[in-house]
Amino acid sequence: MKKPARILILLTLLLAAACGGGGSVSTEAAAAPTTAGTAADQPGAAREAILSEIENSVSARTTSSSEMIAATDGMSISTGGGVETGEAGKVKLEFKPDGTVVRVGPNSSFTIPVLNEENGEPKTKLELAFGKVFVLLKGGSLDVETPSGVASVRGSLLSVEYDAEKGRVEATCLEGHCALEDEDGDEVELTEGESSYIEGEEDPSEPEMIDREDIEDWLEENPDLSEYLNQLPDPEDYPEDFDTDEGTEGEVFEEGEPAEPPAEEGESGYEEGAGEGEGVGEEGGEGGEGQYASFHRL
């Protein structure tokens, strides 16, 4: 009888040990989801804009509650912050972690009320009080809001200039898909090589082809443009924007093509069904093609 008793005691001890081990495993397994859940609730890396390539007079406010101070290389701008440049001031903002770049021209001022993510994509909004900015977007969306209208880019190159005295905003889409919308919600979509403007309470203008001055401005103000385009545009491929003696915009013709004589009073100066390379009338050609004879898309 002693041997069965010892066996019974041994079995009891083994069973207790097994239960204890199982309880330990169960406790660890139950704890695992809590740890994973905590990690999942942690937000991603906060977005910020880092200042660099500062030229001449540039001031910045790092947050909505901070004072405007002289900008320095490496300064971090977060939501609510802003930048202001003087007469010859320029600065580059690189948004982290996505890499979007905004270059600010002279006599410009803006704040950044939105600097976050939406559905996993970077979302940025600039409120441009006056001046000009160049946007080189790397993912997500970016809106430039002015008192006259909102310019937006979904990829990838947009410049926005706002003249506060005239109440005029102009958006130039160098590459990708852009848009310009007024306060009433009237919107004009822009593709590469097109621009539009809003002046005062007018509707957005019909898209127009960009000219040589626009291209030269982009090349001069954006030394890192080659990172966004496989081939940089040649200003010589674009028409010059010039005025006639009467102060109205002139037409551009291919080399060697004679200019048309001035239209008689009461005539439009344009013929219906004008072919590609000729000027277009008020309605414009399909997709804006033919407005300038020497224009080439990127």
mmCIF file of C-alpha atoms in Angstrom:
data_model
loop_
_atom_site.group_PDB
_atom_site.id
_atom_site.type_symbol
_atom_site.label_atom_id
_atom_site.label_comp_id
_atom_site.label_asym_id
_atom_site.label_seq_id
_atom_site.Cartn_x
_atom_site.Cartn_y
_atom_site.Cartn_z
ATOM 1 C CA MET A 1 0.000 0.000 0.000
ATOM 2 C CA LYS A 2 2.986 2.326 0.548
ATOM 3 C CA LYS A 3 4.049 2.190 -3.112
ATOM 4 C CA PRO A 4 0.650 3.267 -4.511
ATOM 5 C CA ALA A 5 0.597 6.079 -1.957
ATOM 6 C CA ARG A 6 3.970 7.378 -3.142
ATOM 7 C CA ILE A 7 2.828 7.152 -6.759
ATOM 8 C CA LEU A 8 -0.327 9.095 -5.880
ATOM 9 C CA ILE A 9 1.723 11.812 -4.167
ATOM 10 C CA LEU A 10 4.083 12.037 -7.172
ATOM 11 C CA LEU A 11 1.181 12.337 -9.600
ATOM 12 C CA THR A 12 -0.350 15.044 -7.426
ATOM 13 C CA LEU A 13 2.905 17.045 -7.445
ATOM 14 C CA LEU A 14 3.305 16.662 -11.219
ATOM 15 C CA LEU A 15 -0.273 17.778 -11.783
ATOM 16 C CA ALA A 16 0.231 20.811 -9.573
ATOM 17 C CA ALA A 17 3.410 21.721 -11.425
ATOM 18 C CA ALA A 18 1.673 21.355 -14.762
ATOM 19 C CA CYS A 19 -1.200 23.555 -13.655
ATOM 20 C CA GLY A 20 1.212 26.165 -12.348
ATOM 21 C CA GLY A 21 3.151 26.236 -15.635
ATOM 22 C CA GLY A 22 -0.047 26.468 -17.666
ATOM 23 C CA GLY A 23 -1.236 29.311 -15.480
ATOM 24 C CA SER A 24 2.005 31.139 -16.123
ATOM 25 C CA VAL A 25 1.730 30.708 -19.887
ATOM 26 C CA SER A 26 -1.892 31.815 -19.812
ATOM 27 C CA THR A 27 -0.971 34.952 -17.886
ATOM 28 C CA GLU A 28 1.761 35.858 -20.386
ATOM 29 C CA ALA A 29 -0.536 35.196 -23.346
ATOM 30 C CA ALA A 30 -3.218 37.411 -21.861
ATOM 31 C CA ALA A 31 -0.723 40.191 -21.268
ATOM 32 C CA ALA A 32 0.541 40.144 -24.866
ATOM 33 C CA PRO A 33 -2.545 41.725 -26.473
ATOM 34 C CA THR A 34 -2.433 44.562 -23.935
ATOM 35 C CA THR A 35 1.155 45.370 -24.923
ATOM 36 C CA ALA A 36 0.350 45.192 -28.635
ATOM 37 C CA GLY A 37 -2.714 47.347 -28.167
ATOM 38 C CA THR A 38 -0.690 49.999 -26.372
ATOM 39 C CA ALA A 39 1.841 50.103 -29.209
ATOM 40 C CA ALA A 40 -0.904 50.364 -31.792
ATOM 41 C CA ASP A 41 -2.365 53.379 -30.018
ATOM 42 C CA GLN A 42 0.921 55.281 -30.162
ATOM 43 C CA PRO A 43 0.888 58.072 -32.814
ATOM 44 C CA GLY A 44 3.382 58.120 -35.688
ATOM 45 C CA ALA A 45 6.265 60.531 -35.940
ATOM 46 C CA ALA A 46 5.128 64.150 -35.586
ATOM 47 C CA ARG A 47 5.465 66.269 -38.723
ATOM 48 C CA GLU A 48 7.567 69.418 -38.700
ATOM 49 C CA ALA A 49 9.200 71.845 -41.115
ATOM 50 C CA ILE A 50 12.961 72.407 -40.893
ATOM 51 C CA LEU A 51 14.421 75.728 -42.094
ATOM 52 C CA SER A 52 17.587 75.933 -44.202
ATOM 53 C CA GLU A 53 19.264 77.966 -46.973
ATOM 54 C CA ILE A 54 18.323 81.229 -45.282
ATOM 55 C CA GLU A 55 19.143 84.365 -47.272
ATOM 56 C CA ASN A 56 18.985 87.915 -45.913
ATOM 57 C CA SER A 57 16.037 88.900 -43.700
ATOM 58 C CA VAL A 58 13.918 85.917 -42.608
ATOM 59 C CA SER A 59 11.822 85.646 -39.432
ATOM 60 C CA ALA A 60 9.987 82.614 -38.089
ATOM 61 C CA ARG A 61 7.554 81.592 -35.373
ATOM 62 C CA THR A 62 8.007 77.997 -34.230
ATOM 63 C CA THR A 63 4.472 77.552 -32.817
ATOM 64 C CA SER A 64 1.191 79.451 -32.734
ATOM 65 C CA SER A 65 1.994 80.826 -29.273
ATOM 66 C CA SER A 66 5.625 81.806 -29.845
ATOM 67 C CA GLU A 67 7.039 85.163 -30.910
ATOM 68 C CA MET A 68 8.420 85.924 -34.363
ATOM 69 C CA ILE A 69 12.230 85.790 -34.166
ATOM 70 C CA ALA A 70 15.168 85.747 -36.566
ATOM 71 C CA ALA A 71 15.245 82.421 -38.403
ATOM 72 C CA THR A 72 18.240 80.100 -38.079
ATOM 73 C CA ASP A 73 19.336 76.986 -39.965
ATOM 74 C CA GLY A 74 17.801 73.878 -38.449
ATOM 75 C CA MET A 75 14.934 75.720 -36.744
ATOM 76 C CA SER A 76 11.849 73.504 -36.446
ATOM 77 C CA ILE A 77 8.379 74.852 -37.287
ATOM 78 C CA SER A 78 5.351 72.947 -36.008
ATOM 79 C CA THR A 79 1.587 73.407 -36.360
ATOM 80 C CA GLY A 80 0.612 77.068 -36.008
ATOM 81 C CA GLY A 81 4.093 78.350 -36.765
ATOM 82 C CA GLY A 82 4.955 80.651 -39.628
ATOM 83 C CA VAL A 83 7.601 82.355 -41.741
ATOM 84 C CA GLU A 84 8.091 85.896 -43.035
ATOM 85 C CA THR A 85 10.743 87.128 -45.463
ATOM 86 C CA GLY A 86 12.036 90.632 -46.097
ATOM 87 C CA GLU A 87 12.681 92.455 -49.359
ATOM 88 C CA ALA A 88 15.490 90.108 -50.423
ATOM 89 C CA GLY A 89 14.763 87.266 -48.029
ATOM 90 C CA LYS A 90 14.489 83.618 -49.076
ATOM 91 C CA VAL A 91 14.266 80.346 -47.170
ATOM 92 C CA LYS A 92 13.708 76.643 -47.723
ATOM 93 C CA LEU A 93 11.346 74.554 -45.579
ATOM 94 C CA GLU A 94 11.667 70.775 -45.692
ATOM 95 C CA PHE A 95 8.762 68.928 -44.133
ATOM 96 C CA LYS A 96 9.632 65.845 -42.113
ATOM 97 C CA PRO A 97 9.355 62.921 -42.376
ATOM 98 C CA ASP A 98 7.824 62.998 -45.886
ATOM 99 C CA GLY A 99 10.372 65.294 -47.573
ATOM 100 C CA THR A 100 8.025 67.861 -49.143
ATOM 101 C CA VAL A 101 9.828 71.154 -49.835
ATOM 102 C CA VAL A 102 8.415 74.694 -49.775
ATOM 103 C CA ARG A 103 10.628 77.531 -50.968
ATOM 104 C CA VAL A 104 9.653 81.043 -49.940
ATOM 105 C CA GLY A 105 10.344 84.093 -52.078
ATOM 106 C CA PRO A 106 11.052 87.681 -50.964
ATOM 107 C CA ASN A 107 8.372 89.792 -49.256
ATOM 108 C CA SER A 108 6.294 86.783 -48.259
ATOM 109 C CA SER A 109 4.418 85.778 -45.125
ATOM 110 C CA PHE A 110 2.469 82.652 -44.209
ATOM 111 C CA THR A 111 1.434 80.423 -41.322
ATOM 112 C CA ILE A 112 0.963 76.638 -41.172
ATOM 113 C CA PRO A 113 -2.409 75.919 -39.505
ATOM 114 C CA VAL A 114 -2.494 72.272 -40.642
ATOM 115 C CA LEU A 115 0.504 69.948 -40.410
ATOM 116 C CA ASN A 116 -0.631 66.380 -39.821
ATOM 117 C CA GLU A 117 -1.639 63.134 -41.510
ATOM 118 C CA GLU A 118 -4.983 62.055 -42.941
ATOM 119 C CA ASN A 119 -5.613 58.395 -43.809
ATOM 120 C CA GLY A 120 -1.905 57.762 -43.457
ATOM 121 C CA GLU A 121 -0.947 60.517 -45.937
ATOM 122 C CA PRO A 122 0.720 63.876 -45.144
ATOM 123 C CA LYS A 123 -1.695 66.816 -45.123
ATOM 124 C CA THR A 124 -0.476 70.415 -45.063
ATOM 125 C CA LYS A 125 -2.135 73.810 -45.306
ATOM 126 C CA LEU A 126 -0.385 77.158 -45.658
ATOM 127 C CA GLU A 127 -2.179 80.468 -45.133
ATOM 128 C CA LEU A 128 -0.398 82.902 -47.440
ATOM 129 C CA ALA A 129 -0.894 86.520 -46.355
ATOM 130 C CA PHE A 130 1.246 87.912 -49.182
ATOM 131 C CA GLY A 131 4.138 86.923 -51.407
ATOM 132 C CA LYS A 132 5.098 83.766 -53.289
ATOM 133 C CA VAL A 133 5.832 80.147 -52.427
ATOM 134 C CA PHE A 134 7.018 77.190 -54.490
ATOM 135 C CA VAL A 135 5.735 73.752 -53.473
ATOM 136 C CA LEU A 136 7.626 70.559 -54.346
ATOM 137 C CA LEU A 137 5.301 67.879 -53.023
ATOM 138 C CA LYS A 138 6.422 64.379 -52.081
ATOM 139 C CA GLY A 139 3.231 62.545 -51.203
ATOM 140 C CA GLY A 140 -0.063 63.556 -49.650
ATOM 141 C CA SER A 141 -1.685 66.924 -50.325
ATOM 142 C CA LEU A 142 -0.913 70.581 -49.727
ATOM 143 C CA ASP A 143 -3.238 73.598 -49.892
ATOM 144 C CA VAL A 144 -2.207 77.246 -50.067
ATOM 145 C CA GLU A 145 -5.032 79.412 -48.778
ATOM 146 C CA THR A 146 -5.279 83.146 -49.512
ATOM 147 C CA PRO A 147 -8.067 85.695 -48.934
ATOM 148 C CA SER A 148 -8.940 85.430 -52.652
ATOM 149 C CA GLY A 149 -8.855 81.667 -53.136
ATOM 150 C CA VAL A 150 -7.234 78.319 -52.397
ATOM 151 C CA ALA A 151 -4.604 76.646 -54.567
ATOM 152 C CA SER A 152 -4.029 72.936 -54.066
ATOM 153 C CA VAL A 153 -1.588 70.350 -55.346
ATOM 154 C CA ARG A 154 -1.873 66.576 -55.256
ATOM 155 C CA GLY A 155 1.426 65.999 -57.012
ATOM 156 C CA SER A 156 3.767 67.509 -57.443
ATOM 157 C CA LEU A 157 4.988 71.041 -58.424
ATOM 158 C CA LEU A 158 2.981 74.206 -57.729
ATOM 159 C CA SER A 159 3.772 77.888 -57.223
ATOM 160 C CA VAL A 160 1.342 80.346 -55.661
ATOM 161 C CA GLU A 161 1.689 84.130 -55.644
ATOM 162 C CA TYR A 162 -0.659 86.468 -53.794
ATOM 163 C CA ASP A 163 -0.755 90.243 -54.235
ATOM 164 C CA ALA A 164 -2.574 91.554 -51.168
ATOM 165 C CA GLU A 165 -3.023 95.067 -52.605
ATOM 166 C CA LYS A 166 -4.784 93.817 -55.739
ATOM 167 C CA GLY A 167 -6.431 90.834 -54.069
ATOM 168 C CA ARG A 168 -4.967 88.670 -56.840
ATOM 169 C CA VAL A 169 -3.784 85.080 -56.468
ATOM 170 C CA GLU A 170 -2.108 83.137 -59.267
ATOM 171 C CA ALA A 171 -1.387 79.401 -59.264
ATOM 172 C CA THR A 172 1.115 77.843 -61.662
ATOM 173 C CA CYS A 173 1.200 74.060 -62.065
ATOM 174 C CA LEU A 174 4.596 72.977 -63.374
ATOM 175 C CA GLU A 175 3.942 69.234 -63.006
ATOM 176 C CA GLY A 176 1.178 66.943 -61.797
ATOM 177 C CA HIS A 177 -2.392 67.895 -60.911
ATOM 178 C CA CYS A 178 -3.305 71.204 -59.269
ATOM 179 C CA ALA A 179 -6.425 73.313 -58.747
ATOM 180 C CA LEU A 180 -7.486 76.869 -57.942
ATOM 181 C CA GLU A 181 -10.767 77.482 -56.113
ATOM 182 C CA ASP A 182 -12.501 80.725 -55.150
ATOM 183 C CA GLU A 183 -14.535 81.477 -52.032
ATOM 184 C CA ASP A 184 -17.768 80.373 -53.749
ATOM 185 C CA GLY A 185 -16.374 76.933 -54.494
ATOM 186 C CA ASP A 186 -15.822 77.544 -58.223
ATOM 187 C CA GLU A 187 -12.753 75.534 -59.165
ATOM 188 C CA VAL A 188 -10.413 75.299 -62.135
ATOM 189 C CA GLU A 189 -8.278 72.198 -62.530
ATOM 190 C CA LEU A 190 -4.728 72.617 -63.786
ATOM 191 C CA THR A 191 -2.365 70.120 -65.359
ATOM 192 C CA GLU A 192 1.331 70.458 -66.041
ATOM 193 C CA GLY A 193 2.266 73.657 -67.803
ATOM 194 C CA GLU A 194 -0.924 75.558 -66.935
ATOM 195 C CA SER A 195 -1.768 78.528 -64.714
ATOM 196 C CA SER A 196 -4.875 80.351 -63.504
ATOM 197 C CA TYR A 197 -5.615 83.405 -61.388
ATOM 198 C CA ILE A 198 -8.347 84.985 -59.286
ATOM 199 C CA GLU A 199 -8.573 88.744 -58.898
ATOM 200 C CA GLY A 200 -10.936 90.303 -56.404
ATOM 201 C CA GLU A 201 -14.326 88.608 -56.467
ATOM 202 C CA GLU A 202 -13.957 87.268 -59.994
ATOM 203 C CA ASP A 203 -14.173 83.577 -60.868
ATOM 204 C CA PRO A 204 -10.945 81.668 -61.524
ATOM 205 C CA SER A 205 -9.625 82.385 -65.012
ATOM 206 C CA GLU A 206 -9.535 79.683 -67.657
ATOM 207 C CA PRO A 207 -6.241 77.741 -67.654
ATOM 208 C CA GLU A 208 -3.481 79.366 -69.679
ATOM 209 C CA MET A 209 -0.151 77.976 -70.785
ATOM 210 C CA ILE A 210 2.813 79.127 -68.729
ATOM 211 C CA ASP A 211 5.446 81.301 -70.390
ATOM 212 C CA ARG A 212 9.214 81.651 -70.400
ATOM 213 C CA GLU A 213 9.242 83.950 -67.381
ATOM 214 C CA ASP A 214 7.453 81.301 -65.299
ATOM 215 C CA ILE A 215 10.016 78.651 -66.266
ATOM 216 C CA GLU A 216 12.965 80.940 -65.545
ATOM 217 C CA ASP A 217 11.462 81.766 -62.155
ATOM 218 C CA TRP A 218 11.134 78.068 -61.281
ATOM 219 C CA LEU A 219 14.694 77.273 -62.350
ATOM 220 C CA GLU A 220 16.160 80.251 -60.500
ATOM 221 C CA GLU A 221 14.311 79.705 -57.237
ATOM 222 C CA ASN A 222 14.488 75.886 -57.071
ATOM 223 C CA PRO A 223 18.028 74.495 -57.388
ATOM 224 C CA ASP A 224 16.782 71.029 -56.341
ATOM 225 C CA LEU A 225 14.182 70.860 -59.124
ATOM 226 C CA SER A 226 16.169 68.100 -60.854
ATOM 227 C CA GLU A 227 15.175 65.746 -58.029
ATOM 228 C CA TYR A 228 11.543 66.023 -59.134
ATOM 229 C CA LEU A 229 11.816 66.084 -62.936
ATOM 230 C CA ASN A 230 13.630 63.638 -65.202
ATOM 231 C CA GLN A 231 14.478 66.493 -67.539
ATOM 232 C CA LEU A 232 14.510 70.162 -66.639
ATOM 233 C CA PRO A 233 12.496 72.437 -68.944
ATOM 234 C CA ASP A 234 14.387 74.692 -71.350
ATOM 235 C CA PRO A 235 13.129 78.300 -71.186
ATOM 236 C CA GLU A 236 13.810 78.622 -74.924
ATOM 237 C CA ASP A 237 11.039 76.081 -75.551
ATOM 238 C CA TYR A 238 8.502 78.464 -74.022
ATOM 239 C CA PRO A 239 7.008 81.666 -75.436
ATOM 240 C CA GLU A 240 7.845 85.093 -74.150
ATOM 241 C CA ASP A 241 4.979 86.933 -72.482
ATOM 242 C CA PHE A 242 5.023 90.378 -74.057
ATOM 243 C CA ASP A 243 2.667 93.297 -74.607
ATOM 244 C CA THR A 244 1.812 95.187 -77.766
ATOM 245 C CA ASP A 245 1.933 98.979 -78.013
ATOM 246 C CA GLU A 246 -1.700 99.081 -76.971
ATOM 247 C CA GLY A 247 -0.845 97.258 -73.763
ATOM 248 C CA THR A 248 -2.666 94.048 -74.662
ATOM 249 C CA GLU A 249 -1.035 90.653 -74.690
ATOM 250 C CA GLY A 250 0.521 89.831 -78.057
ATOM 251 C CA GLU A 251 0.504 86.548 -79.944
ATOM 252 C CA VAL A 252 3.523 84.300 -80.283
ATOM 253 C CA PHE A 253 4.428 82.827 -83.670
ATOM 254 C CA GLU A 254 6.831 80.174 -84.860
ATOM 255 C CA GLU A 255 10.153 81.450 -86.146
ATOM 256 C CA GLY A 256 9.725 82.800 -89.634
ATOM 257 C CA GLU A 257 5.927 82.962 -89.434
ATOM 258 C CA PRO A 258 4.585 86.455 -90.251
ATOM 259 C CA ALA A 259 2.315 88.124 -87.754
ATOM 260 C CA GLU A 260 -1.313 88.614 -88.696
ATOM 261 C CA PRO A 261 -2.336 92.233 -89.388
ATOM 262 C CA PRO A 262 -4.366 93.982 -86.677
ATOM 263 C CA ALA A 263 -8.061 93.144 -86.699
ATOM 264 C CA GLU A 264 -10.506 95.676 -88.042
ATOM 265 C CA GLU A 265 -12.776 97.359 -85.538
ATOM 266 C CA GLY A 266 -15.600 95.013 -84.617
ATOM 267 C CA GLU A 267 -13.652 91.869 -85.544
ATOM 268 C CA SER A 268 -12.400 89.430 -82.952
ATOM 269 C CA GLY A 269 -8.974 89.001 -84.486
ATOM 270 C CA TYR A 270 -9.357 85.199 -84.384
ATOM 271 C CA GLU A 271 -10.855 82.808 -86.872
ATOM 272 C CA GLU A 272 -13.101 79.987 -85.847
ATOM 273 C CA GLY A 273 -11.485 76.596 -86.137
ATOM 274 C CA ALA A 274 -7.964 77.977 -85.763
ATOM 275 C CA GLY A 275 -5.464 75.160 -86.143
ATOM 276 C CA GLU A 276 -2.829 74.055 -83.679
ATOM 277 C CA GLY A 277 -0.174 76.696 -83.241
ATOM 278 C CA GLU A 278 -2.524 79.637 -83.848
ATOM 279 C CA GLY A 279 -4.065 81.848 -81.204
ATOM 280 C CA VAL A 280 -7.319 80.781 -79.614
ATOM 281 C CA GLY A 281 -10.396 82.899 -79.012
ATOM 282 C CA GLU A 282 -12.285 83.540 -75.831
ATOM 283 C CA GLU A 283 -13.476 79.956 -75.559
ATOM 284 C CA GLY A 284 -9.931 78.615 -76.009
ATOM 285 C CA GLY A 285 -8.828 75.432 -77.742
ATOM 286 C CA GLU A 286 -9.448 71.984 -76.324
ATOM 287 C CA GLY A 287 -7.224 71.492 -73.304
ATOM 288 C CA GLY A 288 -5.571 74.870 -74.009
ATOM 289 C CA GLU A 289 -3.543 73.447 -76.938
ATOM 290 C CA GLY A 290 -2.514 75.904 -79.623
ATOM 291 C CA GLN A 291 -2.546 78.993 -77.422
ATOM 292 C CA TYR A 292 1.175 79.406 -77.948
ATOM 293 C CA ALA A 293 2.859 78.036 -81.043
ATOM 294 C CA SER A 294 6.176 77.151 -79.416
ATOM 295 C CA PHE A 295 4.908 75.608 -76.186
ATOM 296 C CA HIS A 296 5.983 72.071 -75.336
ATOM 297 C CA ARG A 297 4.693 70.055 -72.414
ATOM 298 C CA LEU A 298 7.185 68.642 -69.943
#
